[in-house]
C-alpha cells in the first residue's frame, strides 16, 4: 500500500502540517499478507507444522505495524522448538533473519533456516494392561498394534494413538472404569533420550441389564425385538446407538431418548453362577458374586399417526411428473403400516398401495401385501394393468433379497387389436450395493438380478420366464475424475412371445439407457412401425466425468444397446455426447447433449435426469 502526501512547497507551513497529520494517522503499516515467511532445511511434514505454529506467519484481519511484526518475529525460535518436539527433535539449530522492505512495497521477509538436530530415541518403554480385562482380544490387539518401539525416534502421535486405542478397546468392551495408572513421557533433552510408562487398569466389567420401554404405542414384546442385545451381554455404547437408529428408522416415534446411567448399575448373581464359575473361571473375582448390570430405559414419544408426501420433478424420459402419497404409521400395536402412492407423468399414471408387516429382523425385514392400478406407456403401446401381490423383503450383508408372488391382469393393443393377459408368477430379486456415498459417488458398485415366470397350467395365459441383470460401477481415476460404467442384459424364454404383455417386454433408449435416442424407442416394431418391445436386451455405457470445481463437472460418454427378438441378432444403436454434472443435495443432476450415430433422422437429443449414479 503506497503512502500519498499532499504537495507542499518550501516555506509553506500549511503543507508541513498536513504531512505531519497524515503521517501520525496512517503511519508506516504492513498489510495482512505482507510478511513473506520462508522455511528451509527440514522436510515437508516438519515445515507444515512449523508454519502453523509461527505467529508471524498467521492469518490476521487487521493490518500489522512494524512493531507488531518484530514482536511476533521474536516469538519464532520458541515456537519452532515447540513445533518440532512432537516429532522427537528437542535440540534444533535455528538461523533466522528479518528484513524490512527497502522500498515502499511494505513486504517484510522472514527467513528461517532450521536443522532439526539429533532425534530423541526411546530408551525405556513400558506399556501394560492390568485388571480383569487384560487378556481381552481387543485389548491385546490394541497393545500389539502400537507403533512405539524401544530404540526408535519418539513421535508423540504414536503415543497418543496407543493410549486412545487401549482405552477405547477396554471401554467398548464394557470396562467403563478403565483408567491409566501411569501415563508419562520423560524426555532428557541433554542426552536426547525418552522414557515412556503407559499402564491401563481396566477395572471391573459392566453388562447390560433389563431394558424398559416407556411408551404406549407398540406392544412391549414387539418393540423389544428392536433391541440388539440381551441382558447379561457386555455393555457396548455402540449398541445403544444402533438401538436408537433402528427405532428412528421405523418412523413410529418422533423423539427417542435412551438412558443407561452407570450409577444405577446393580450386581446381579446368576442362579447357576457356581456352575459357570467352575467351567469358565471368571477373569475378575468379583464376577463370581454376580455381574454389574446397567439398566436401560428407552423413552419414546409417538409420531403423528399419518404422514403425507408431495413431490414434483421433470425428466426428458417422463416429462413433468407429480407424486402424492400418504402413510398410516400406527395401525396396531405390532407395527403394521399402510401406504399408498400416486405417480403421474406423461408416460405413467400409477396408483400403488402396500400393507407392510415387520417380520424376522424387524429392523430390516418385512412382509408386504400390494395392490396396483397402472396406465403406462411402453414404447408406442399403452397398457392398463391391475395387480395384487405379496413380497417378502429381507436384508443380507451387501443388499436386499425379495421373494414375491404377483397376479396381474393387463389390457393392451400391439397393433393387431385389443388384447389382454392374465399372469400369475413367482419371482426372486437380489441386489448388491456398496458405495462411499450414494448421493455423490466417487467409488462404488451395484448389481441387481431378477428372475420370474409363469405357466399356463397355473392361471397364466402364457408360459414364460424372464431374467434381467443390471450393473453399475463408479471407478475413481484421479481426485477429480472418475469413470461411470453401466450394463444391462435381459432375456425372455417363452413358446409364444405374441402373448407376452408389454409390461414384461424389453425396451431401450433414453437418459438412463442409450442416450441420443428417445425413451424406449429402441425395440422391434409392428407393421405400423410402432415400438412394441422385444425378447432380448443388451446395453452398455462408459462415461468419463471431470469435476472442475467442487461438485460441478463435465462428462463425455459413449452408449450402445439394442433389443431384438432373435438372440445373437443384435444391431446395436450407438450414441455419443457431452454433459454437465452437479452433485446436488438430492442426487446427481445430469444434463446431456447426445448425438445418435445410427439414426439419420436426428442429429442430437437433450437428456435431463436426476438421481443416484448406482
XYZ file of C-alpha atoms in Angstrom:
614
model
C 0.000 0.000 0.000
C 1.600 3.287 -1.057
C 1.524 6.482 1.009
C 0.230 9.620 -0.661
C 1.250 13.009 0.693
C -0.135 16.388 -0.318
C 2.189 18.598 -2.260
C 3.907 21.185 -0.208
C 6.343 23.891 -1.007
C 9.310 25.186 0.852
C 8.217 27.731 3.420
C 4.589 26.648 3.333
C 3.568 25.937 6.910
C 0.185 24.512 5.935
C 1.818 21.870 3.723
C 4.185 20.763 6.509
C 1.312 20.480 8.984
C -0.742 18.392 6.551
C 2.107 15.934 6.040
C 2.568 15.606 9.782
C -1.089 14.902 10.429
C -1.287 12.224 7.717
C 1.889 10.594 8.981
C 0.501 10.403 12.524
C -2.850 8.998 11.390
C -1.620 6.447 8.863
C 1.913 5.727 9.980
C 4.015 3.046 8.244
C 1.847 -0.100 8.061
C 2.145 -3.671 6.774
C -0.953 -5.344 5.406
C -2.368 -8.777 6.113
C -0.197 -10.868 3.779
C 2.853 -8.597 3.727
C 5.155 -10.896 5.720
C 6.806 -13.394 3.406
C 7.876 -16.383 5.547
C 10.356 -18.873 4.098
C 11.366 -22.071 5.932
C 14.279 -24.213 4.774
C 16.305 -27.186 5.983
C 13.546 -29.558 7.153
C 11.103 -31.918 5.398
C 7.572 -31.039 4.337
C 5.867 -32.557 7.379
C 8.013 -30.582 9.799
C 7.724 -27.455 7.656
C 3.934 -27.604 7.717
C 3.842 -27.949 11.490
C 6.349 -25.149 11.995
C 4.432 -22.805 9.702
C 1.215 -23.498 11.620
C 2.985 -22.680 14.883
C 4.607 -19.421 13.733
C 2.644 -16.371 14.851
C 4.445 -14.235 12.292
C 3.013 -16.483 9.542
C -0.517 -16.439 10.920
C -3.631 -15.030 9.347
C -4.996 -11.725 10.599
C -7.752 -9.310 9.650
C -6.253 -6.042 10.846
C -3.014 -4.619 9.384
C 0.197 -5.207 11.335
C 2.501 -2.417 12.318
C 6.327 -2.830 12.149
C 6.417 -3.170 15.947
C 3.888 -5.986 15.840
C 5.864 -7.818 13.153
C 9.096 -7.526 15.181
C 7.345 -8.714 18.349
C 5.842 -11.763 16.597
C 9.173 -12.498 14.938
C 10.909 -12.639 18.338
C 8.491 -15.426 19.339
C 9.587 -17.591 16.414
C 12.539 -19.517 17.996
C 10.444 -20.847 20.888
C 7.511 -21.605 18.564
C 9.772 -23.542 16.188
C 11.191 -25.612 19.040
C 7.705 -26.468 20.296
C 6.590 -27.429 16.782
C 9.490 -29.884 16.365
C 9.172 -31.568 19.758
C 6.156 -33.775 18.850
C 8.374 -35.349 16.167
C 11.208 -36.105 18.576
C 13.519 -33.140 17.941
C 14.341 -31.178 21.078
C 17.646 -29.522 20.116
C 17.230 -27.772 16.795
C 19.575 -25.153 15.389
C 17.774 -22.127 14.050
C 19.214 -19.363 11.882
C 16.744 -16.567 11.317
C 16.650 -13.190 9.649
C 14.011 -10.457 9.375
C 14.338 -7.978 6.540
C 12.414 -4.729 6.464
C 11.367 -3.606 2.971
C 13.843 -1.225 1.386
C 11.227 0.398 -0.837
C 7.564 1.282 -0.416
C 6.310 -2.234 -1.202
C 5.892 -2.930 2.545
C 6.543 -6.674 2.135
C 8.676 -7.925 5.036
C 10.836 -11.028 4.662
C 11.225 -13.565 7.489
C 13.786 -16.286 6.769
C 14.295 -19.426 8.879
C 16.985 -21.994 8.158
C 16.424 -24.909 10.517
C 18.420 -28.009 11.364
C 16.226 -30.283 13.447
C 19.204 -31.778 15.267
C 19.563 -35.292 16.696
C 16.421 -37.399 17.151
C 15.263 -38.267 20.646
C 15.252 -42.063 20.983
C 13.092 -44.188 23.270
C 15.441 -45.879 25.734
C 12.797 -47.288 28.081
C 9.313 -48.438 27.051
C 6.785 -49.868 29.489
C 3.283 -50.467 28.101
C 0.977 -52.779 30.018
C -2.664 -53.566 30.809
C -3.726 -54.642 34.279
C -7.018 -55.846 35.642
C -9.615 -58.451 34.645
C -9.745 -57.262 31.018
C -6.035 -57.579 30.309
C -6.445 -60.737 28.188
C -9.372 -59.432 26.144
C -8.734 -59.937 22.428
C -9.488 -56.318 21.529
C -7.195 -55.030 24.269
C -4.380 -57.345 23.217
C -4.834 -56.302 19.589
C -4.531 -52.640 20.582
C -1.476 -53.455 22.648
C 0.320 -55.251 19.823
C -0.620 -52.678 17.184
C 1.279 -49.891 18.932
C 3.967 -48.302 16.761
C 6.059 -47.311 19.743
C 9.364 -49.215 19.832
C 12.392 -49.087 22.019
C 15.356 -47.584 20.202
C 13.173 -45.703 17.726
C 12.521 -41.970 17.479
C 9.922 -40.575 19.840
C 6.822 -39.469 17.927
C 4.137 -38.014 20.149
C 1.229 -39.021 17.875
C 2.216 -42.696 18.209
C 1.992 -42.356 21.968
C -1.425 -40.661 21.737
C -2.714 -43.281 19.285
C -1.589 -46.122 21.530
C -3.180 -44.534 24.560
C -6.504 -43.972 22.755
C -6.541 -47.464 21.257
C -6.025 -49.147 24.634
C -8.664 -47.076 26.393
C -11.254 -47.456 23.624
C -10.723 -51.212 23.412
C -11.376 -51.594 27.133
C -14.250 -49.106 27.322
C -16.056 -50.532 24.285
C -15.841 -53.997 25.823
C -17.697 -52.843 28.935
C -14.810 -51.786 31.181
C -16.272 -48.372 31.859
C -14.000 -47.626 34.832
C -10.828 -48.110 32.818
C -8.135 -45.547 33.595
C -4.403 -45.114 33.276
C -2.497 -45.609 36.486
C 0.636 -44.474 34.657
C 0.867 -42.300 31.544
C 4.037 -40.291 31.172
C 6.772 -39.399 28.714
C 10.009 -38.304 30.356
C 12.415 -36.580 27.976
C 16.042 -35.735 28.696
C 16.992 -33.115 26.077
C 20.644 -33.232 27.106
C 21.005 -36.897 26.162
C 18.229 -36.926 23.520
C 16.532 -39.847 25.251
C 12.976 -40.563 26.361
C 11.309 -42.971 28.767
C 7.645 -43.991 28.425
C 5.339 -45.504 31.029
C 1.796 -46.336 29.934
C -0.259 -48.658 32.158
C -4.018 -49.127 31.804
C -6.096 -50.554 34.639
C -9.319 -51.947 33.163
C -11.353 -52.100 36.347
C -14.474 -54.248 36.565
C -16.610 -55.088 33.571
C -20.170 -53.817 33.157
C -23.037 -55.639 31.467
C -26.404 -54.750 30.057
C -29.283 -55.004 32.476
C -33.019 -55.111 31.753
C -34.427 -52.829 29.049
C -37.564 -50.860 29.912
C -39.626 -49.023 27.304
C -41.676 -46.046 28.404
C -44.175 -45.715 25.550
C -47.794 -46.617 24.940
C -47.808 -47.119 21.188
C -46.463 -50.604 20.469
C -46.738 -53.969 22.149
C -43.889 -54.286 24.654
C -42.857 -57.721 23.427
C -42.826 -56.492 19.826
C -40.778 -53.358 20.482
C -38.197 -55.421 22.389
C -37.394 -57.130 19.078
C -35.578 -53.940 18.073
C -33.111 -54.294 20.941
C -29.770 -55.587 19.547
C -28.537 -57.067 22.839
C -29.646 -59.269 25.715
C -29.366 -58.663 29.464
C -26.096 -60.136 30.629
C -24.126 -59.234 27.499
C -21.100 -56.931 27.947
C -22.011 -53.266 27.859
C -21.336 -51.598 24.499
C -22.302 -47.964 23.887
C -22.396 -48.545 20.127
C -25.271 -50.993 20.552
C -27.282 -48.274 22.283
C -26.672 -46.012 19.290
C -27.795 -48.820 16.983
C -30.973 -49.203 19.031
C -31.764 -45.501 18.716
C -31.122 -45.521 14.970
C -33.270 -48.619 14.481
C -36.211 -47.070 16.323
C -35.790 -43.774 14.449
C -35.839 -45.518 11.065
C -39.265 -47.033 11.784
C -40.925 -43.574 11.940
C -43.142 -44.883 14.751
C -41.666 -42.253 17.052
C -40.737 -38.609 16.686
C -38.494 -38.427 19.736
C -36.381 -41.147 21.354
C -34.273 -40.866 24.487
C -32.130 -43.710 25.819
C -30.750 -43.645 29.355
C -28.180 -46.070 30.730
C -26.731 -44.485 33.893
C -23.706 -46.315 35.206
C -24.529 -45.045 38.711
C -27.601 -47.328 38.734
C -25.659 -50.499 37.979
C -26.584 -53.403 40.225
C -24.769 -56.636 40.884
C -26.941 -59.493 39.667
C -25.914 -63.060 40.545
C -26.944 -65.858 38.236
C -28.860 -68.805 39.724
C -26.290 -71.122 38.178
C -23.310 -68.852 38.897
C -21.348 -71.552 40.758
C -21.684 -73.938 37.812
C -20.457 -71.413 35.236
C -17.600 -70.330 37.536
C -16.498 -73.960 37.730
C -16.422 -74.469 33.952
C -15.470 -70.923 32.941
C -13.385 -69.384 35.739
C -14.074 -65.624 35.736
C -11.211 -63.268 34.969
C -12.499 -60.898 37.618
C -13.031 -62.452 41.077
C -15.955 -60.076 41.617
C -17.829 -61.740 38.755
C -18.139 -64.868 40.884
C -20.657 -62.997 43.031
C -22.514 -61.581 40.028
C -22.314 -59.125 37.184
C -22.597 -55.358 37.376
C -25.599 -54.728 35.142
C -26.693 -51.307 33.913
C -30.452 -50.884 33.426
C -31.503 -49.325 30.121
C -34.556 -47.086 29.815
C -35.991 -46.056 26.449
C -38.387 -43.106 26.420
C -40.243 -42.768 23.125
C -42.827 -40.234 22.017
C -45.141 -41.343 19.220
C -45.011 -39.610 15.859
C -48.052 -38.306 14.017
C -50.331 -41.156 13.011
C -50.280 -40.102 9.349
C -47.644 -38.601 7.082
C -48.140 -37.042 3.663
C -45.778 -36.688 0.730
C -45.908 -34.355 -2.257
C -43.181 -34.386 -4.903
C -42.677 -32.894 -8.330
C -39.958 -33.161 -10.931
C -39.006 -33.279 -14.560
C -37.063 -35.646 -16.762
C -36.762 -35.895 -20.508
C -37.870 -39.545 -20.301
C -41.007 -38.862 -18.291
C -41.733 -35.171 -18.848
C -43.239 -33.313 -15.868
C -44.113 -35.657 -13.041
C -46.071 -35.424 -9.822
C -46.131 -37.694 -6.795
C -48.646 -37.817 -3.950
C -48.531 -40.202 -1.027
C -49.991 -40.937 2.379
C -48.728 -43.316 5.058
C -50.662 -44.612 8.054
C -47.989 -45.313 10.639
C -49.912 -46.678 13.616
C -52.424 -49.298 12.507
C -51.954 -51.571 15.519
C -49.580 -52.464 18.358
C -47.479 -54.744 16.163
C -46.045 -52.119 13.847
C -48.278 -52.680 10.833
C -48.374 -49.781 8.370
C -50.283 -48.896 5.216
C -49.121 -46.574 2.445
C -50.473 -45.544 -0.910
C -48.771 -43.539 -3.636
C -49.973 -41.860 -6.804
C -47.485 -41.173 -9.634
C -48.455 -39.079 -12.635
C -46.302 -38.261 -15.661
C -46.532 -38.244 -19.439
C -45.655 -41.944 -19.616
C -47.154 -43.309 -16.386
C -50.285 -42.998 -14.281
C -49.993 -45.411 -11.343
C -51.731 -45.903 -8.004
C -49.839 -48.301 -5.736
C -50.750 -49.411 -2.215
C -48.910 -51.593 0.286
C -49.742 -53.106 3.661
C -46.433 -53.731 5.475
C -45.830 -56.110 8.377
C -42.449 -56.258 10.173
C -41.115 -59.830 10.337
C -37.907 -61.642 11.245
C -35.298 -58.998 11.934
C -37.852 -56.232 12.369
C -35.212 -53.557 11.808
C -34.810 -54.646 8.167
C -37.335 -57.306 7.111
C -40.984 -57.003 6.180
C -43.863 -58.790 4.521
C -45.919 -56.629 2.143
C -49.313 -57.133 0.527
C -49.589 -54.883 -2.513
C -52.154 -53.642 -4.997
C -51.537 -51.691 -8.218
C -53.599 -49.911 -10.855
C -51.469 -48.592 -13.685
C -51.899 -46.968 -17.075
C -48.446 -46.826 -18.642
C -46.791 -46.252 -21.997
C -44.290 -48.895 -23.148
C -42.659 -47.735 -26.361
C -45.643 -46.854 -28.566
C -48.032 -49.151 -26.695
C -50.345 -48.073 -23.879
C -51.085 -50.702 -21.236
C -53.608 -50.783 -18.420
C -52.696 -53.141 -15.581
C -54.446 -54.314 -12.427
C -52.353 -56.319 -9.987
C -52.074 -57.696 -6.486
C -49.102 -59.339 -4.860
C -47.213 -60.376 -1.777
C -43.490 -59.712 -1.180
C -41.058 -60.864 1.476
C -38.304 -58.251 1.613
C -35.226 -59.143 3.666
C -31.691 -57.844 4.096
C -28.391 -59.591 3.540
C -24.847 -58.408 4.188
C -24.474 -56.493 0.898
C -28.025 -55.549 -0.064
C -31.588 -56.829 -0.277
C -33.403 -60.030 -1.250
C -37.029 -60.185 -2.354
C -39.252 -63.196 -2.886
C -42.619 -62.332 -4.391
C -45.812 -63.652 -5.963
C -47.883 -61.470 -8.298
C -51.227 -61.779 -10.049
C -51.709 -59.280 -12.903
C -54.432 -58.570 -15.436
C -53.249 -56.396 -18.353
C -55.057 -54.797 -21.312
C -53.158 -53.523 -24.370
C -53.042 -53.274 -28.179
C -49.905 -54.314 -30.061
C -51.340 -53.149 -33.381
C -53.403 -56.246 -34.121
C -56.446 -55.451 -31.974
C -57.254 -55.257 -28.293
C -55.685 -57.984 -26.199
C -55.498 -58.945 -22.560
C -53.382 -61.256 -20.443
C -53.550 -62.907 -17.042
C -50.261 -63.682 -15.330
C -49.628 -65.428 -12.029
C -45.910 -65.627 -11.396
C -43.435 -66.046 -8.552
C -40.135 -64.192 -8.637
C -36.867 -63.567 -6.876
C -34.749 -60.382 -6.813
C -31.335 -59.929 -5.236
C -29.498 -56.610 -5.112
C -25.998 -55.637 -4.071
C -24.848 -52.109 -3.400
C -21.662 -50.723 -1.924
C -20.503 -47.127 -2.270
C -18.612 -44.408 -0.446
C -21.628 -42.125 -0.916
C -24.957 -42.729 -2.609
C -25.582 -39.054 -3.424
C -22.112 -38.188 -4.744
C -20.357 -41.442 -5.528
C -16.606 -41.474 -6.025
C -16.265 -45.235 -5.746
C -18.986 -47.843 -5.757
C -20.729 -50.768 -7.376
C -24.291 -52.063 -7.623
C -25.784 -55.217 -9.108
C -29.357 -56.362 -9.479
C -30.702 -59.665 -10.740
C -34.367 -60.534 -11.128
C -35.957 -63.723 -12.393
C -39.654 -64.582 -12.547
C -42.007 -66.644 -14.655
C -45.443 -68.162 -15.060
C -47.177 -71.180 -16.586
C -50.453 -71.617 -18.433
C -51.049 -74.596 -16.170
C -51.198 -72.191 -13.190
C -53.588 -69.410 -14.230
C -51.168 -67.599 -16.582
C -52.248 -67.011 -20.159
C -48.791 -67.980 -21.460
C -45.661 -69.838 -20.426
C -42.701 -67.532 -19.833
C -39.610 -66.924 -17.760
C -37.813 -63.588 -17.651
C -34.343 -62.748 -16.376
C -32.820 -59.269 -16.053
C -29.290 -58.386 -14.885
C -28.142 -54.789 -14.397
C -24.829 -53.496 -13.138
C -23.340 -50.087 -12.336
C -19.837 -49.147 -11.272
C -18.105 -45.882 -10.423
C -14.308 -46.057 -10.593
C -12.113 -43.175 -9.382
C -9.257 -42.237 -11.729
C -7.833 -39.135 -10.042
C -9.031 -36.905 -7.231
C -11.269 -35.015 -9.687
C -12.069 -37.617 -12.345
C -13.991 -40.874 -12.437
C -15.406 -43.497 -14.803
C -19.102 -44.399 -14.702
C -19.891 -47.817 -16.189
C -23.320 -49.304 -16.797
C -24.577 -52.535 -18.376
C -27.837 -54.481 -18.675
C -28.715 -57.885 -20.103
C -32.171 -59.418 -20.310
C -33.932 -62.374 -21.884
C -37.424 -63.873 -22.049
C -37.989 -67.555 -22.619
C -41.446 -68.417 -23.991
C -43.177 -70.667 -26.502
C -45.411 -67.809 -27.723
C -43.911 -64.314 -27.470
C -47.027 -62.725 -29.007
C -48.878 -63.432 -25.753
C -46.271 -61.736 -23.524
C -47.756 -58.343 -22.447
C -45.849 -55.024 -22.840
C -45.035 -54.735 -19.125
C -42.891 -57.877 -19.410
C -41.043 -56.916 -22.626
C -37.718 -55.143 -23.036
C -37.151 -51.636 -24.396
C -34.051 -49.416 -24.655
C -33.295 -45.768 -25.253
C -33.426 -42.710 -23.015
C -31.374 -40.849 -20.426
C -30.597 -43.970 -18.322
C -30.232 -46.320 -21.285
C -28.877 -45.338 -24.729
C -28.605 -41.554 -24.936
C -29.218 -39.922 -28.290
C -32.468 -41.883 -28.687
C -35.861 -41.134 -27.199
C -37.273 -43.040 -24.254
C -37.993 -46.738 -25.102
C -37.593 -46.068 -28.843
C -35.178 -48.981 -29.406
C -37.158 -52.195 -29.860
C -38.757 -54.381 -32.540
C -41.723 -52.757 -34.296
C -45.085 -53.908 -35.659
C -46.444 -53.365 -39.177
C -47.238 -49.740 -38.311
C -43.615 -49.135 -37.275
C -44.644 -48.847 -33.620
C -42.187 -49.929 -30.900
C -43.711 -52.931 -29.156
C -40.786 -54.381 -27.196
C -38.622 -57.455 -27.626
C -37.306 -60.682 -26.095
C -33.599 -59.922 -25.668
C -31.803 -56.851 -24.366
C -28.131 -55.896 -24.317
C -26.942 -52.391 -23.435
C -23.883 -50.716 -22.003
C -22.348 -47.323 -21.327
C -18.972 -45.824 -20.466
C -18.698 -42.267 -19.207
C -15.829 -40.106 -18.027
C -16.542 -37.287 -15.539
C -14.253 -34.408 -14.582
C -15.283 -32.269 -11.608
C -13.512 -28.990 -12.223
C -14.964 -27.123 -9.226
C -16.146 -28.899 -6.084
C -19.214 -30.917 -7.208
C -19.579 -29.268 -10.619
C -18.263 -31.198 -13.587
C -18.435 -32.115 -17.240
C -18.860 -35.535 -18.841
C -18.173 -37.357 -22.097
C -19.886 -40.662 -22.857
C -20.485 -43.499 -25.288
C -23.631 -45.643 -25.103
C -24.711 -48.681 -27.106
C -27.656 -51.062 -26.920
C -30.339 -52.964 -28.757
C -33.487 -55.040 -28.230
C -34.255 -57.914 -30.570
C -36.479 -60.974 -30.883
C -33.658 -63.210 -32.103
C -30.731 -63.905 -29.805
C -27.398 -63.108 -31.416
C -29.000 -60.797 -33.961
C -28.238 -57.522 -32.194
C -27.870 -54.370 -34.264
C -26.503 -52.035 -31.615
C -27.627 -48.414 -31.650
C -24.817 -46.116 -30.571
C -24.778 -42.655 -29.076
C -22.014 -40.240 -28.045
C -22.103 -36.885 -26.326
C -21.062 -34.488 -23.630
C -22.811 -33.374 -20.477
C -22.892 -31.256 -17.344
C -22.854 -32.750 -13.825
C -23.756 -31.330 -10.430
C -23.697 -33.306 -7.218
C -26.790 -31.740 -5.654
C -28.038 -32.472 -2.110
C -30.678 -34.837 -3.567
C -28.527 -36.671 -6.103
C -26.583 -36.207 -9.314
C -28.057 -33.713 -11.770
C -27.283 -34.682 -15.381
C -27.790 -32.536 -18.460
C -26.547 -34.280 -21.609
C -26.280 -33.389 -25.285
C -26.162 -36.684 -27.204
C -25.665 -37.479 -30.884
C -27.151 -40.756 -32.228
C -24.692 -42.490 -34.541
C -27.323 -44.784 -36.062
C -30.329 -42.506 -36.511
C -30.123 -40.401 -39.673
C -33.355 -38.578 -38.796
C -31.971 -36.869 -35.655
C -28.701 -35.014 -35.194
C -28.840 -34.590 -31.413
C -31.053 -35.045 -28.396
C -31.035 -33.376 -24.970
C -31.390 -35.579 -21.882
C -32.037 -34.404 -18.331
C -32.195 -36.656 -15.280
C -31.744 -36.539 -11.524
C -30.822 -39.346 -9.158
C -28.043 -41.546 -7.760
C -25.346 -42.984 -10.028
C -25.845 -46.507 -8.662
